[in-house]
């Protein structure tokens, strides 16, 4: 794989359409943890193990503290030059650029990424959903901190412990008083229908000539599948990642911090 910016730029400017797939590594330089590898632990728990319906069912207190700590960390974080470069590129390219983000931290929005140019595959931290299937209450853009007084101590700090919070003191639905959950997509759950629809519609036209793969281990489906799909249809792949160990389809590999590389690549 090449790290030649000149040949990358030549391909970029001649591309009919461009896709970006974003992962947790994009926000690492804003101080947010990744899921796997060195950044993937919260206290003594594996972050991936907490992102499941089973974990929430078993211990909603633990999982709510994990998500509360991440809401706080995301609110305190600031989007960096990489988020901004993607946002500006989206403004310039309009409907010839689509970003599929796996991130739930809201940093792309805070970098002024055009709303119709970004699709949230895995939901977001600031949406709450009722766990009562018959209720269907959903609240977006809830930045209240803490969500309940009992969650005030939830923290990313390893030295701050995890408390056993009674279920009655966790967030509850204002309509039916059932337990609320974070509006994110956990393993085994379907992605939002409109997100899948937009991704499929954009890619299946067959004219995506380039996919930017930013800060993701590309281990989670269907997000990882979109990279392969573009490559199979003849599009090139440009990877922005600090770790070179993953095998990628042929294209460009810009090793290092995506906050450093993206402005050079896209501005
Ligand atoms: C840097 C950096 C810097 C660090 N600069 N880089 C087909 C085949 C096999 C399995 C499946 C399949 N289809 C579906 C499945 C099952 C499952 C799945 O994919 N399993 C795999 C583990 C195999 N998928 C699902 O269940 C999905 N649902 C679904 O498909 O429904 C239908 C269905 C269900 C079941 C069976 C079949 C069909 C849902 C997936 C939901 C994922 N949810 C999470 C949690 C979201 C909420 C939250 O944030 O808490 O999403 S899990 C977690 O992983 C999170 C992330 O978005 C996602 C991806 O992680 P990401 O972003 O790549 O982070 P990391 O940590 O893995 O990587 C960071 C990278 O950054 C690293 O490479 C670093 O090197 C790099 N980096 N600093 C640049 N400064």
XYZ file of C-alpha atoms and ligand atoms in Angstrom:
347
model
C 0.000 0.000 0.000
C 1.196 3.484 -0.784
C 1.408 6.579 1.421
C 1.907 8.891 -1.555
C -0.303 11.945 -1.055
C 0.190 13.111 -4.639
C -1.294 9.967 -6.230
C -4.029 10.003 -3.561
C -4.953 13.604 -4.476
C -5.020 12.768 -8.170
C -7.442 9.921 -7.538
C -9.512 12.007 -5.107
C -10.102 14.902 -7.515
C -11.040 12.552 -10.340
C -13.463 10.524 -8.164
C -17.151 10.643 -9.040
C -18.235 9.920 -5.465
C -16.355 9.412 -2.207
C -17.415 7.487 0.918
C -15.910 7.755 4.410
C -16.229 5.139 7.169
C -15.314 6.522 10.578
C -14.390 4.696 13.771
C -13.349 5.391 17.338
C -9.715 6.118 16.365
C -10.843 9.384 14.775
C -11.858 10.694 18.189
C -8.818 9.277 20.003
C -6.935 12.542 19.517
C -9.834 14.359 21.165
C -9.122 12.203 24.216
C -11.899 9.599 23.783
C -11.242 5.883 24.233
C -11.334 3.341 21.434
C -13.064 -0.043 21.801
C -10.304 -2.504 21.099
C -6.619 -2.667 21.884
C -4.974 -0.468 24.479
C -7.847 2.058 24.719
C -10.602 -0.547 25.028
C -10.960 -0.920 28.754
C -13.310 0.888 31.117
C -12.258 0.228 34.712
C -11.650 -3.535 34.609
C -14.314 -4.204 31.965
C -13.845 -4.788 28.264
C -15.771 -2.000 26.475
C -16.990 -4.456 23.803
C -18.552 -6.711 26.474
C -20.544 -3.796 27.889
C -21.978 -2.867 24.471
C -24.509 -5.706 24.390
C -28.215 -6.079 25.240
C -27.220 -9.002 27.495
C -24.903 -6.799 29.597
C -27.677 -4.208 30.007
C -30.230 -6.875 30.936
C -27.849 -8.394 33.484
C -26.570 -5.195 35.060
C -28.237 -1.943 33.930
C -26.481 -0.058 36.740
C -23.024 -0.989 35.390
C -23.912 -0.303 31.760
C -25.592 3.039 32.580
C -22.471 4.123 34.493
C -20.330 3.184 31.460
C -22.534 5.241 29.122
C -22.865 8.145 31.570
C -19.082 8.340 31.853
C -18.814 8.337 28.058
C -21.493 11.040 27.697
C -19.510 13.242 30.082
C -16.212 12.531 28.303
C -17.759 13.253 24.896
C -19.277 16.532 26.124
C -15.916 17.604 27.549
C -14.018 16.648 24.357
C -13.361 19.073 21.521
C -13.438 18.131 17.810
C -9.994 18.282 16.208
C -8.619 19.240 12.800
C -9.463 15.821 11.358
C -13.178 16.142 12.234
C -13.117 19.660 10.761
C -11.350 18.586 7.553
C -14.043 15.954 6.960
C -16.780 18.509 7.684
C -15.338 21.034 5.222
C -14.851 18.338 2.592
C -18.505 17.356 3.017
C -19.567 20.998 2.556
C -17.547 21.272 -0.663
C -18.529 17.931 -2.185
C -22.241 17.926 -1.217
C -24.050 14.804 -2.402
C -20.843 13.368 -3.928
C -19.550 12.604 -0.418
C -21.219 10.467 2.260
C -19.839 9.735 5.724
C -20.890 6.591 7.558
C -19.869 7.003 11.172
C -19.739 4.252 13.757
C -19.031 6.906 16.389
C -21.659 7.952 18.895
C -19.802 10.916 20.436
C -21.324 13.800 18.430
C -17.899 15.296 17.611
C -18.518 15.336 13.851
C -21.700 17.383 14.381
C -19.823 19.740 16.694
C -17.224 20.160 13.934
C -20.173 21.380 11.773
C -20.315 18.323 9.530
C -23.412 18.912 7.325
C -26.246 16.853 8.823
C -27.423 15.384 5.520
C -23.846 14.285 4.716
C -23.460 11.950 7.687
C -25.185 8.699 8.619
C -25.010 7.298 12.154
C -24.699 3.548 11.890
C -24.528 2.882 15.651
C -26.845 5.590 17.047
C -25.609 8.238 19.459
C -24.907 8.779 23.142
C -27.368 11.649 23.454
C -30.444 9.696 22.361
C -32.456 7.792 24.966
C -34.931 5.014 24.219
C -37.595 3.306 26.311
C -36.977 -0.404 26.918
C -40.728 -1.080 26.844
C -41.271 -2.223 23.265
C -44.925 -1.103 23.349
C -44.012 2.445 24.405
C -41.440 3.411 21.703
C -40.497 6.657 23.527
C -37.315 8.108 22.009
C -35.614 11.359 22.900
C -32.793 12.856 20.797
C -30.364 15.605 21.754
C -30.550 14.988 25.496
C -27.342 16.570 26.863
C -28.533 16.719 30.486
C -25.741 15.901 32.879
C -26.097 13.888 35.054
C -29.153 12.093 33.715
C -30.128 11.198 37.286
C -28.489 12.298 40.574
C -27.269 8.716 41.157
C -25.230 8.827 37.927
C -23.360 11.996 38.940
C -20.233 10.057 39.972
C -19.943 7.945 36.815
C -16.480 8.564 35.456
C -13.872 7.398 32.956
C -11.283 7.759 35.698
C -9.963 4.297 36.600
C -9.576 5.348 40.215
C -13.260 6.195 40.610
C -15.158 3.020 41.455
C -18.402 1.553 40.160
C -21.359 1.737 42.541
C -24.390 -0.520 42.639
C -27.196 1.899 41.721
C -30.759 0.656 42.369
C -32.777 0.449 39.160
C -35.278 3.012 40.498
C -32.456 5.622 40.439
C -31.526 5.022 36.784
C -33.176 7.011 33.947
C -36.875 6.184 33.458
C -39.318 6.868 30.653
C -41.380 10.040 31.184
C -44.308 8.336 29.414
C -44.544 4.847 30.917
C -41.940 4.916 33.725
C -40.025 1.896 32.349
C -36.217 1.881 32.358
C -34.630 3.975 29.584
C -31.541 2.795 27.688
C -28.888 4.582 25.625
C -29.930 5.077 21.980
C -26.960 3.175 20.584
C -26.794 -0.044 18.556
C -25.480 -3.027 20.482
C -24.201 -6.346 19.090
C -26.964 -8.464 17.629
C -29.268 -5.461 17.199
C -30.341 -4.126 13.824
C -28.874 -0.881 12.602
C -31.413 1.918 11.964
C -33.301 1.127 8.781
C -32.777 4.599 7.283
C -28.995 4.355 7.901
C -28.750 1.011 6.071
C -30.981 2.307 3.298
C -28.843 5.410 2.679
C -25.573 3.464 2.774
C -26.890 0.822 0.359
C -28.389 3.384 -1.989
C -25.149 5.407 -2.122
C -22.842 2.414 -2.687
C -25.017 0.286 -4.951
C -25.002 2.930 -7.706
C -21.476 1.625 -8.402
C -19.854 5.042 -8.814
C -18.009 5.341 -5.478
C -14.394 5.619 -6.658
C -12.812 6.070 -3.236
C -13.524 5.034 0.354
C -11.724 6.732 3.249
C -11.387 4.315 6.181
C -10.611 6.425 9.237
C -9.673 5.158 12.697
C -11.547 1.881 12.606
C -10.449 -1.710 13.143
C -13.127 -2.672 10.577
C -14.073 -5.704 12.653
C -17.761 -4.890 13.049
C -20.403 -5.584 10.421
C -22.089 -4.264 8.410
C -19.691 -1.248 8.574
C -16.691 -3.383 7.590
C -18.647 -4.879 4.692
C -19.094 -1.464 3.049
C -15.322 -1.176 2.575
C -15.204 -4.536 0.800
C -18.253 -3.676 -1.266
C -16.701 -0.475 -2.597
C -13.430 -2.297 -3.340
C -15.274 -5.112 -5.143
C -17.034 -2.557 -7.316
C -13.658 -1.113 -8.366
C -13.317 1.757 -5.855
C -9.967 2.448 -4.181
C -9.396 2.322 -0.421
C -7.454 4.910 1.610
C -6.832 3.947 5.230
C -5.978 6.408 8.022
C -4.845 4.439 11.078
C -2.013 4.412 13.598
C -1.753 0.620 13.438
C -0.516 -1.088 10.305
C -1.258 -4.664 11.361
C -4.634 -5.057 9.609
C -4.722 -6.362 6.040
C -6.573 -3.885 3.794
C -7.603 -3.976 0.132
C -5.011 -2.336 -2.111
C -4.812 1.474 -2.067
C -3.264 4.043 0.280
C -2.273 3.643 3.910
C -1.567 6.812 5.887
C -0.079 5.549 9.110
C -0.375 7.812 12.132
C -2.872 10.088 13.810
C -5.885 10.810 11.613
C -6.015 14.301 13.170
C -2.700 14.979 11.408
C -3.317 13.168 8.131
C -6.887 14.187 7.266
C -6.201 17.931 6.865
C -3.271 17.128 4.537
C -5.343 14.652 2.567
C -8.587 16.622 2.239
C -7.747 20.345 2.301
C -6.398 5.413 15.309
C -6.016 6.390 16.234
C -5.683 7.652 15.718
C -6.479 4.603 17.319
N -5.738 7.874 14.391
N -6.439 5.632 14.007
C -21.438 -10.680 9.380
C -20.390 -11.523 9.679
C -20.034 -11.760 10.993
C -20.725 -11.171 12.051
C -21.774 -10.328 11.742
C -22.112 -10.094 10.429
N -23.153 -9.235 10.423
C -23.457 -8.908 11.698
C -22.646 -9.590 12.531
C -22.667 -9.535 14.019
C -22.049 -8.277 14.603
C -20.568 -8.209 14.258
O -20.109 -7.432 13.453
N -19.760 -8.991 14.932
C -18.325 -8.950 14.710
C -17.614 -8.785 16.038
C -17.908 -10.134 13.913
N -22.737 -7.085 14.140
C -23.843 -6.672 14.701
O -24.352 -7.294 15.611
C -24.493 -5.402 14.164
N -25.875 -5.659 13.910
C -26.299 -6.281 12.805
O -25.584 -6.491 11.855
O -27.629 -6.639 12.861
C -28.070 -7.697 12.000
C -27.409 -9.005 12.431
C -27.227 -9.311 13.763
C -26.617 -10.503 14.140
C -26.155 -11.397 13.165
C -26.323 -11.064 11.831
C -26.963 -9.867 11.448
C -24.463 -4.314 15.220
C -23.102 -3.854 15.541
C -23.159 -2.810 16.663
C -21.775 -2.415 17.164
N -21.929 -1.633 18.334
C -20.769 -1.016 18.950
C -21.250 -0.275 20.222
C -21.983 1.000 19.842
C -22.371 1.805 21.029
C -21.208 2.371 21.775
O -20.449 3.194 21.245
O -21.036 1.973 22.932
O -20.154 -0.113 18.044
S -19.448 -2.177 19.324
C -18.151 -1.067 18.921
O -17.421 -1.504 17.745
C -18.834 0.249 18.523
C -17.967 0.731 17.405
O -18.684 1.668 16.615
C -17.636 -0.553 16.686
C -16.425 -0.464 15.813
O -15.282 -0.162 16.540
P -14.219 0.854 15.938
O -14.829 2.178 15.804
O -13.613 0.261 14.729
O -13.168 0.943 17.138
P -11.918 -0.016 17.471
O -11.539 0.261 18.861
O -12.219 -1.417 17.108
O -10.774 0.463 16.480
C -10.162 1.736 16.626
C -9.133 1.863 15.514
O -8.597 3.180 15.558
C -7.954 0.892 15.652
O -7.711 0.283 14.388
C -6.782 1.801 16.051
O -5.531 1.342 15.523
C -7.190 3.111 15.404
N -6.669 4.348 16.007
N -6.042 5.914 17.467
C -6.076 6.906 13.548
N -5.260 8.708 16.520
